[in-house]
Structure formats: structure tokens, C-alpha cells
Coordinates of C-alpha atoms and ligand atoms in Angstrom, one line a residue:
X1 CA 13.0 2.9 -16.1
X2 CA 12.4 0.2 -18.6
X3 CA 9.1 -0.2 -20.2
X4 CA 7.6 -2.8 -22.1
X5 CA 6.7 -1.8 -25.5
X6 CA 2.7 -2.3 -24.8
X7 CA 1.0 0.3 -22.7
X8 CA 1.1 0.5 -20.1
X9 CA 4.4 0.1 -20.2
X10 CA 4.8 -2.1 -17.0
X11 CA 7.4 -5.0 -16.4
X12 CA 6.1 -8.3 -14.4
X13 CA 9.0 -7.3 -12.1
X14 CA 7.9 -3.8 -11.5
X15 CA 5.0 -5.5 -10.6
X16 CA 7.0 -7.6 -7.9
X17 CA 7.3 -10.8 -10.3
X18 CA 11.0 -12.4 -9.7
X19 CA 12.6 -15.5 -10.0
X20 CA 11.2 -17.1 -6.7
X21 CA 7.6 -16.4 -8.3
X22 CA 8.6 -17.9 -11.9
X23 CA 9.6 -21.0 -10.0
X24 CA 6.3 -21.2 -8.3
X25 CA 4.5 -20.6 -11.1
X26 CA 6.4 -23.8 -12.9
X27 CA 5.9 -26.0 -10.2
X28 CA 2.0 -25.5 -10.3
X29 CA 2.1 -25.6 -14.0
X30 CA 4.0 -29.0 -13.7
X31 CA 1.9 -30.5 -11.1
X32 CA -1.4 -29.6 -12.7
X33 CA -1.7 -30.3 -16.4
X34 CA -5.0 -28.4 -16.9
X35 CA -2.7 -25.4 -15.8
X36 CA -0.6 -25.4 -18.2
X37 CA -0.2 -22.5 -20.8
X38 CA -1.4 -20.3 -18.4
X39 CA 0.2 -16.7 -17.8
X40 CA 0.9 -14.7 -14.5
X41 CA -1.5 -11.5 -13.5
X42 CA -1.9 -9.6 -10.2
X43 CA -4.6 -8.6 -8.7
X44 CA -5.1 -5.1 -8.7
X45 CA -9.1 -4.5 -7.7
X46 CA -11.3 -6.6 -6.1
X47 CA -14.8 -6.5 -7.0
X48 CA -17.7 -8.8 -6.0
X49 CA -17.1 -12.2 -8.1
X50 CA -14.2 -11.0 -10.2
X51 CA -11.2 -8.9 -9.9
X52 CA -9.4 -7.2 -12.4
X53 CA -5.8 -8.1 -12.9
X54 CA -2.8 -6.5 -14.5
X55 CA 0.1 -7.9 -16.5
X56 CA 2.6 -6.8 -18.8
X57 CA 0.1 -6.2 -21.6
X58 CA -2.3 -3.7 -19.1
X59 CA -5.2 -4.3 -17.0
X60 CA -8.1 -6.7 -17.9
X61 CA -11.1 -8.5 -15.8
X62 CA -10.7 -12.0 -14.5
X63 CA -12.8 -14.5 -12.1
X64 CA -11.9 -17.2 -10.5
X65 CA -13.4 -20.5 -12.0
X66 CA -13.2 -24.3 -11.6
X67 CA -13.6 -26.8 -8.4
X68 CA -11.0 -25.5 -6.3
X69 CA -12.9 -22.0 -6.1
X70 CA -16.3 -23.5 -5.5
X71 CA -15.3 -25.5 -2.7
X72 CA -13.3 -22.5 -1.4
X73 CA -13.7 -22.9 2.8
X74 CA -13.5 -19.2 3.5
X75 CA -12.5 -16.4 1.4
X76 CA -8.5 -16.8 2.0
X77 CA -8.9 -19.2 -0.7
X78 CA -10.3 -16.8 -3.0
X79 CA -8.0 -14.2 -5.2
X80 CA -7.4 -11.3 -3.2
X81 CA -5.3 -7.7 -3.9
X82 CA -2.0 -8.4 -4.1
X83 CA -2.3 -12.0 -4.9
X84 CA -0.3 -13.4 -8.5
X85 CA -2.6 -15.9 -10.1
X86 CA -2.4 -18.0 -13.5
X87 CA -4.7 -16.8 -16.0
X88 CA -6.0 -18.3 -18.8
X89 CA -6.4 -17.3 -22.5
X90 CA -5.4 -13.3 -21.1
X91 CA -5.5 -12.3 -24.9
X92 CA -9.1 -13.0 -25.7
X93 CA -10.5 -11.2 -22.4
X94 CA -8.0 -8.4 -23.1
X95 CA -9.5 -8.0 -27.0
X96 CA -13.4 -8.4 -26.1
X97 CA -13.3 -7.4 -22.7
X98 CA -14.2 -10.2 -21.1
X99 CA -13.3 -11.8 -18.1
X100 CA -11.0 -14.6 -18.5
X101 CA -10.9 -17.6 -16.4
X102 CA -8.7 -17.0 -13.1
X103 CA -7.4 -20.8 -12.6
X104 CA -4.9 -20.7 -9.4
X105 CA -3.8 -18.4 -7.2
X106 CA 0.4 -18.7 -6.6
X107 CA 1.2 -19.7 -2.5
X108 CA 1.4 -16.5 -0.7
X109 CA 4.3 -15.1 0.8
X110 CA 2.4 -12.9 3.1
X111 CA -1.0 -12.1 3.4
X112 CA -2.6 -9.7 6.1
X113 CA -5.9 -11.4 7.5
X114 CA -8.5 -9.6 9.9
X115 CA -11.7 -10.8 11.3
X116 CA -15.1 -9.8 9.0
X117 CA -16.7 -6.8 10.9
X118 CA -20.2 -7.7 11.7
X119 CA -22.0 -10.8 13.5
X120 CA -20.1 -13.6 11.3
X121 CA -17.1 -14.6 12.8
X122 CA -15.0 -15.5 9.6
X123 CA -11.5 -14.5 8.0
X124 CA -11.9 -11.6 5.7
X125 CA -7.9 -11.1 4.0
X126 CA -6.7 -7.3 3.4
X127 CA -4.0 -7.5 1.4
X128 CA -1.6 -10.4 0.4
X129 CA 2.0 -10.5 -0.8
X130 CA 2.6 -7.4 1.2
X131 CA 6.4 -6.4 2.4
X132 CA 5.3 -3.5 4.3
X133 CA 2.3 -2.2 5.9
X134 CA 1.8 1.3 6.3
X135 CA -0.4 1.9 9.7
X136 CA -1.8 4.9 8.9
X137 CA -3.3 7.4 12.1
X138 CA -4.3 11.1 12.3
X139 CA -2.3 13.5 14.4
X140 CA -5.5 15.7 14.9
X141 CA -7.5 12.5 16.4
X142 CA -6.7 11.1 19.8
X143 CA -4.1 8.2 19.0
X144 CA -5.7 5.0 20.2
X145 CA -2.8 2.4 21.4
X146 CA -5.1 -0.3 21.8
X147 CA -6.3 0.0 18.2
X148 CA -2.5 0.5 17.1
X149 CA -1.8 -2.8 18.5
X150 CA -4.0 -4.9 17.1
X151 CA -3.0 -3.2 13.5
X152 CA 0.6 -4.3 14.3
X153 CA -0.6 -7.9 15.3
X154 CA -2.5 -8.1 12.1
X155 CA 0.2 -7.3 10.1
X156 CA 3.1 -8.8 12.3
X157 CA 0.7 -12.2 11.9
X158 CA -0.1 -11.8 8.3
X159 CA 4.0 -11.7 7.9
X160 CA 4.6 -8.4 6.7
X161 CA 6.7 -5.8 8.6
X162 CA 4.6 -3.0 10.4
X163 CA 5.5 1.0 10.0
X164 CA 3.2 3.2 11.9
X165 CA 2.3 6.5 9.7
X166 CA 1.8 9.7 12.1
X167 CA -0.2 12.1 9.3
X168 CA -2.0 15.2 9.5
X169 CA 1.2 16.5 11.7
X170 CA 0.4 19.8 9.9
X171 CA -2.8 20.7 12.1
X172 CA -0.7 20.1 15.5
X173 CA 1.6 21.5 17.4
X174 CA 3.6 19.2 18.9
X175 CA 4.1 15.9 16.6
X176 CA 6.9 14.6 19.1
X177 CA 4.7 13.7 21.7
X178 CA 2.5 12.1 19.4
X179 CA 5.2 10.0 18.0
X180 CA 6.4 9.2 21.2
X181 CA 3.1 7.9 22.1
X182 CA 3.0 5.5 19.4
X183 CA 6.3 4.5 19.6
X184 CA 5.8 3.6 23.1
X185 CA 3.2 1.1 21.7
X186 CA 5.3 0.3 18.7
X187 CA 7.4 -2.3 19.5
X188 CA 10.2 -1.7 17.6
X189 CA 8.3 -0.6 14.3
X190 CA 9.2 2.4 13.1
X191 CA 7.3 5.6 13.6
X192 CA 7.4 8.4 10.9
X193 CA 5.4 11.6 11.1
X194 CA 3.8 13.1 7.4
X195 CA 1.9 15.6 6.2
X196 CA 0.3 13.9 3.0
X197 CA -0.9 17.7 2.1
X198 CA 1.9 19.4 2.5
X199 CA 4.2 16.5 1.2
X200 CA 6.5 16.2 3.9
X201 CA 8.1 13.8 5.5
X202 CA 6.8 11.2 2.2
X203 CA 10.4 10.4 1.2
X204 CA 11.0 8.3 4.9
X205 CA 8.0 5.8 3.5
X206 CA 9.7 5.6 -0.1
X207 CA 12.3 4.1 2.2
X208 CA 10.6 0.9 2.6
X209 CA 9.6 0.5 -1.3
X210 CA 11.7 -0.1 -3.9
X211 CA 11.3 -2.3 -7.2
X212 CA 9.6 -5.3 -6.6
X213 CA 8.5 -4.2 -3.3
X214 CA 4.6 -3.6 -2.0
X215 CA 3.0 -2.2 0.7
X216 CA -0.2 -2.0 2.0
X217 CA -1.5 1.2 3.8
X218 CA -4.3 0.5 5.8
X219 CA -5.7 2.8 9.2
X220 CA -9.4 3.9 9.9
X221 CA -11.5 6.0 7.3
X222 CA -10.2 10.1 6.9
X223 CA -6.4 9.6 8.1
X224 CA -5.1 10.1 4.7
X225 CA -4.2 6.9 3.6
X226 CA -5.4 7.6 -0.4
X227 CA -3.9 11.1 0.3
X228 CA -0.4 9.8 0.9
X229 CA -0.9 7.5 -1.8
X230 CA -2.0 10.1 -4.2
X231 CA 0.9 11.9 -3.3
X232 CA 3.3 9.6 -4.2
X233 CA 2.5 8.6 -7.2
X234 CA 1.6 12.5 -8.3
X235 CA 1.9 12.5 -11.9
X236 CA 1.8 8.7 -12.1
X237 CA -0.7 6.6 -14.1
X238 CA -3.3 4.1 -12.2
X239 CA -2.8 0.7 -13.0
X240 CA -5.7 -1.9 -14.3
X241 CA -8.9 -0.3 -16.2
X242 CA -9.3 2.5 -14.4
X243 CA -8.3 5.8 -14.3
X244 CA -6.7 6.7 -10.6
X245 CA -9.4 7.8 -8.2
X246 CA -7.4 7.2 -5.3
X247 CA -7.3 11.2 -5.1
X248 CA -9.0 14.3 -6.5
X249 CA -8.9 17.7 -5.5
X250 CA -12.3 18.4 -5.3
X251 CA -13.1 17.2 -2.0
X252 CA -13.1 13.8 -0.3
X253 CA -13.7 10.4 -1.3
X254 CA -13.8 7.4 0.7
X255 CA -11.8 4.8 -0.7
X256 CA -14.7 2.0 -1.2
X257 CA -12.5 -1.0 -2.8
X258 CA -8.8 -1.9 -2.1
X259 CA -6.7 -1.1 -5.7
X260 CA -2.9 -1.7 -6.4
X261 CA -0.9 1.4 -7.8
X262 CA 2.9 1.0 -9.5
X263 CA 5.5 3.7 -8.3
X264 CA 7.5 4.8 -11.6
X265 CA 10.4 5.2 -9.1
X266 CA 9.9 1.2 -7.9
X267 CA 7.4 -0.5 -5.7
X268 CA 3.8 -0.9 -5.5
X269 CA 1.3 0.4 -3.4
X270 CA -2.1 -0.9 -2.3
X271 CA -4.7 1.4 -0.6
X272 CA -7.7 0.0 1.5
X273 CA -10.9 1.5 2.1
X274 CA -10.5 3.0 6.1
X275 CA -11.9 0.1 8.7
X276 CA -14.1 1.5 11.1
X277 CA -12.8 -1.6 13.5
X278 CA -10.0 -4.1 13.1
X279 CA -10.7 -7.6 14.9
X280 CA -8.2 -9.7 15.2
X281 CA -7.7 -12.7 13.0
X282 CA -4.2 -13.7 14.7
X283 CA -3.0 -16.8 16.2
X284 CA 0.2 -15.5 18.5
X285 CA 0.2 -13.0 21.3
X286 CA 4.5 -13.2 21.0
X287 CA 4.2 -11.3 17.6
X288 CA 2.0 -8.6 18.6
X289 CA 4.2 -8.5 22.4
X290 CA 7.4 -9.5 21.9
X291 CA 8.5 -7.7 25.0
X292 CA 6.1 -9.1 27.2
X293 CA 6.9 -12.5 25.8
X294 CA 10.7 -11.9 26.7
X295 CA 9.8 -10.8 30.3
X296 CA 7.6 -14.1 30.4
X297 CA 10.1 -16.2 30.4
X298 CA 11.1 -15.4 33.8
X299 CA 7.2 -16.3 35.1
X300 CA 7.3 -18.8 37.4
X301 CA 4.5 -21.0 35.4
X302 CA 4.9 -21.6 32.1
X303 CA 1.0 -20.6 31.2
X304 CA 1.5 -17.7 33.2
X305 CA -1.3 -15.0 32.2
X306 CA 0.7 -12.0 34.4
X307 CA -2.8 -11.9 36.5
X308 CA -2.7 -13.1 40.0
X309 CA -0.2 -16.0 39.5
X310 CA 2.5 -15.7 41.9
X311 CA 6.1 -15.1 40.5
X312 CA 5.0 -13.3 37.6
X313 CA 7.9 -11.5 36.1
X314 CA 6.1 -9.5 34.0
X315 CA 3.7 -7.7 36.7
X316 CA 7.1 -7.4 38.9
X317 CA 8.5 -5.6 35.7
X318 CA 5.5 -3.7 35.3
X319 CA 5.6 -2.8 39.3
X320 CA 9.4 -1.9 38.4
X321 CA 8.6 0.3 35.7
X322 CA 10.5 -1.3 33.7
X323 CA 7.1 -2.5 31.1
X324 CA 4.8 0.7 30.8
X325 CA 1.5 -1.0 32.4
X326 CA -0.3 0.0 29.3
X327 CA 1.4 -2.6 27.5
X328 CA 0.2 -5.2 30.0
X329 CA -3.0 -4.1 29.7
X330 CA -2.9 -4.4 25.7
X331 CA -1.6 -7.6 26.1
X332 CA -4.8 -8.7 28.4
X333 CA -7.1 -7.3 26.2
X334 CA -5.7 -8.8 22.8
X335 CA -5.5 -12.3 24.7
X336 CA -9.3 -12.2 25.6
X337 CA -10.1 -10.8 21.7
X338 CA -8.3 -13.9 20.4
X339 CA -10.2 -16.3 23.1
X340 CA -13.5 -14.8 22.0
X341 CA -12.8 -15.3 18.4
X342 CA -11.3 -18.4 19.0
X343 CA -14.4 -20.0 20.7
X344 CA -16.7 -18.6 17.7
X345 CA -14.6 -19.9 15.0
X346 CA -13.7 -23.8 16.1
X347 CA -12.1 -24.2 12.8
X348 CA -9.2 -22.4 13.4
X349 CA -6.6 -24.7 15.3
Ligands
GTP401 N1 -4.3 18.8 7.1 C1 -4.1 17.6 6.5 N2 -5.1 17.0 5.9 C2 -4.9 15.9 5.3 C3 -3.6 15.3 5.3 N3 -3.7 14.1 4.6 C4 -5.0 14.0 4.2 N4 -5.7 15.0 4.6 C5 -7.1 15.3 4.3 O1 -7.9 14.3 5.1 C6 -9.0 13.9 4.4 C7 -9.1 12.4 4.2 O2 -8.0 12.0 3.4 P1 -8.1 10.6 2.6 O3 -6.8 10.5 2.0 O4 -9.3 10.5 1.8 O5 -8.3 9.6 3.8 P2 -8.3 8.0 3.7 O6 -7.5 7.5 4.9 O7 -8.0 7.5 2.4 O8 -9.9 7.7 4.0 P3 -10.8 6.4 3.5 O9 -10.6 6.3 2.1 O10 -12.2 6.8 3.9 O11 -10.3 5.3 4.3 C8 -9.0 14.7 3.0 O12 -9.8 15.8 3.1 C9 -7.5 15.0 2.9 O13 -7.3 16.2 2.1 C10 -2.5 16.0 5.9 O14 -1.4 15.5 6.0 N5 -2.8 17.1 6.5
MG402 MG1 -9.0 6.4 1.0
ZN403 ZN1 3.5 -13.9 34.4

């Protein structure tokens, strides 16, 4: 691995920085003067009004300033994990431990979006500049396919590729049925069983990292998502401020804040507090059911919603057995989750 020669010791690169970035990067320079001299960070914690950010130099605190923050329209406009900003004067708030003033946030390549839990119907983002998510879920708690799909239509939607994570296979018997369950549901995203404790089966999901590669793992609270993480990086130093809490052996913490982590090996990891439920903030049912959508085609009408129109291929398929019925029934009830948020949020297209 090369290092940098300031601690801690972390290229731009390792971070996920390449050429395509740099480029961005210039062209806001160029096009806004007042950016100019500023330096790349990532964002590696969020906290309420500022985040802290990490560079080559290390980890120091940064908050988004100027017009384009005040007006933001809803948070996807503010800096989230994940995200590479330009930073201004990085030294000074490095050396007095400030927070320096966090001027624009690079275009996105990805960025996983859900719906804020709770009565307000608004986007809250998870996790941006993701390649992979990792969709964590418990063997030892009844896999829910209806919550699995709305994970993958988050993710699918928010432009990253979905791998479902079957943990915890240690405390069952049978982890093939439980993988066969998911994969059922998957929908062509891959489904690998772990034990985080025992370490097993953690090599599968280094697979999908790599230098300049991130995932996100996300799932609901106690699968094991800072477990795995913890694992991975054993021995490994946390990035930013910090030192790593994502794990300690004295019991269990619930992850409270979402926090980047660097892989020595290659690749960056992101772990999310556990969401108790994932609304949809997605705008295409084909992403989340691309087999239904392929069936659809055949439908006689066009706006077919496979319910009592005639010449509906996909109920014929579904009478056939050639679509498991549970998927038809996912389908139904992500179409009316997207209606309802739809009609609450007029804003969205
Ligand atoms: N038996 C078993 N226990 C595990 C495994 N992975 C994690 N655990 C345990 O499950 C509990 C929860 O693990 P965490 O890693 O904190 O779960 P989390 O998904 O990060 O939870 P939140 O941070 O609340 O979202 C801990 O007591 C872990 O030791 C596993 O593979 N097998
Ligand atoms: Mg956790
Ligand atoms: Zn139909």
C-alpha cells in the first residue's frame, strides 16, 4: 500500500478520488471563481450542522456555508456521507480545530435516497457515491421479502448495485433455505450468507470492494451491519477524528450516526445506524421489478396494473407459475407506497 507521508497515511484515491472526480472538481472551480483554491474532502460523519471530512492530511470538521446551502430545498442538497466537497482554507481548521467552510458539494454519481421516517414526508439521503450496497438481514429473524424489496428499490433507484447480506447463519440450521428465500425476492442481486462473528463467508463481500470502491451497508437495527464492518477492517484504523467505535467487544452498541471507514486492502466502507422502516423515496417500479416489467410488456394495455384488466400477462404468468405470486403482490404494494408518497410530496415530478 502506498501512504502519504502525513498520518494518517491515506491517498485521495484510496479514498475513491480519480481522474473523473479531478475533472469535476476543475470544472466547478472554473465556472465559479469564489471556488477557486479550494481542496477536495469526503465526508466521513455527519453530525447535526457540520460533518467532518477526511483528506489526505487526516480528518477535520467542516460546515457547509454560503447561499447555495441556505436556500437548500431539502436535504439532498446538503453534504451527506460519502459525498466529495471543496473545502476551503483545510489548513487553518486542521491547526485550530475549527470548522472550515464547506463551499460545494461535487455532482453525485450515486446517492441512496429514502423517505424521512415520521409524519413529514421529505427525502432524507443515506449514503451517496456508493458502488455497492450491502442489504444486511438476520438469519435468526423471520426474513421479510417485502422489506427486502423496498431496500433493493432504494438502492437500485439511488444507482448503486444491491447485494443482499444473509448474517447470523451461525445460530441456524439451515442457511440454504434462507438464501433461497431471498434470492427468490432478489432479482438477480446476489445473495451471500456470513457469520460476522465467526468471520466467515466475509471474503465473498471483499469481492465487491476494491481500491476506489465504496459500499454502504445498511439493514434494520441488530443484523450485524457494524459487526461485519468491524470485522473487516480488524486491526485497521478509523478514519476522521475519531477513534473506530463501529465495534467493541464489550457488548452492543447501536450505530447512532452513519461514518466512512478505509479498507487497507482497498475500498471504503460506510455503516448506517439500523432503520427501524425504510419508505420508499423511488420514482420507477421497473428498477425494483424488472421481471414483472418484462412480463408487462405482453399486457394488453399499456398502463396495465396486472389487477382485473383483461389480457394481463403478468397475472396469466403468475396463474402459470411462471412469476412466484409473492412478487406480484410486492409489486402492488410498492406501487401504492410510491402513490401515497407521491400525493404527499407534489414536488417530486
Ligand atoms: N451469532 C451471531 N451474532 C452476530 C453476528 N453478527 C453480529 N452479531 C451480534 O449481533 C449484535 C448486533 O450486531 P451489530 O453489529 O451491532 O448490529 P448493527 O446492524 O450494527 O445494529 P445497529 O447499529 O443498531 O443498526 C451484536 O451483539 C453482535 O455481536 C453473527 O454473524 N452471528
Ligand atoms: Mg451498527
Ligand atoms: Zn398486466
Amino acid at each position: 500500500m502506498t501512504t502519504s507521508v502525513v498520518a494518517p497515511g491515506i491517498n485521495l484515491d484510496e479514498l475513491g478520488w480519480d481522474q473523473a472526480w479531478a475533472a469535476a472538481l476543475a470544472v466547478a472551480l472554473a465556472t465559479s471563481p469564489e471556488l477557486r483554491g479550494l481542496t477536495p474532502a469526503r465526508v466521513a460523519i455527519e453530525h447535526r450542522g457540520a460533518v467532518e471530512v477526511v483528506d489526505e492530511q487526516g480528518g477535520f470538521w467542516a460546515e457547509a456555508t454560503g447561499k447555495m446551502f441556505r436556500d437548500a430545498g431539502d436535504k439532498r442538497e446538503l453534504p451527506v456521507v460519502g459525498d466529495w466537497v471543496a473545502i476551503a482554507d483545510a489548513d487553518t481548521a486542521r491547526s485550530t480545530a475549527s470548522r472550515a467552510p464547506l463551499r460545494a458539494i461535487l455532482p453525485r454519481r450515486s446517492c441512496l435516497v429514502r423517505r424521512a421516517a415520521g409524519e413529514r414526508t421529505e427525502p432524507q439521503p443515506i449514503a451517496a457515491n456508493v458502488d455497492v450496497a450491502f442489504v444486511v438481514t438476520s438469519a435468526n429473524q423471520d426474513l421479510n421479502p417485502r422489506r427486502l424489496e423496498r431496500y433493493l428499490a432504494t438502492v437500485r433507484d439511488g444507482g448503486a448495485t444491491p447485494v443482499i447480506v444473509v448474517n447470523k447463519v451461525d445460530l441456524v440450521a439451515d442457511p440454504a433455505s434462507l438464501s433461497a428465500a431471498a434470492i427468490a425476492v432478489a432479482d438477480g442481486a446476489p445473495v451471500l450468507c456470513t457469520s460476522a462473528l465467526a468471520g466467515s463467508g466475509l471474503d465473498a463481500l471483499l469481492g465487491f470492494l476494491g481500491r476506489g470502491r465504496t459500499a454502504v451497508v445498511v439493514g434494520s437495527s441488530g443484523v450485524g451491519k457494524s459487526t461485519i464492518i468491524a470485522t473487516l477492517m480488524a486491526g485497521q484504523v478509523a478514519l476522521a477524528s475519531q477513534p473506530s467505535r463501529a465495534h467493541d467487544d464489550r457488548g452492543r452498541h447501536a450505530t447512532t450516526r452513519r461514518e466512512l471507514y478505509v479498507l487497507a486492502g482497498g475500498g471504503v466502507l460506510i455503516d448506517t445506524p439500523g432503520m427501524r422502516e425504510l419508505q420508499l423515496w423511488v420514482d420507477d417500479d421497473a428498477l425494483a421489478f424488472a421481471d414483472v416489467a418484462t412480463i408487462a410488456a405482453g399486457c394488453r394495455f399499456s398502463d396495465c396494473r396486472h389487477r382485473q384488466e383483461p389480457g394481463c400477462a403478468v397475472r396469466a404468468a403468475v396463474a402459470a407459475g411462471t412469476l412466484a405470486s409473492g412478487r406480484l403482490v410486492g409489486f402492488h404494494k410498492l406501487a401504492a407506497e410510491r402513490a401515497a408518497a407521491l400525493a404527499r410530496h407534489p414536488r417530486r415530478r
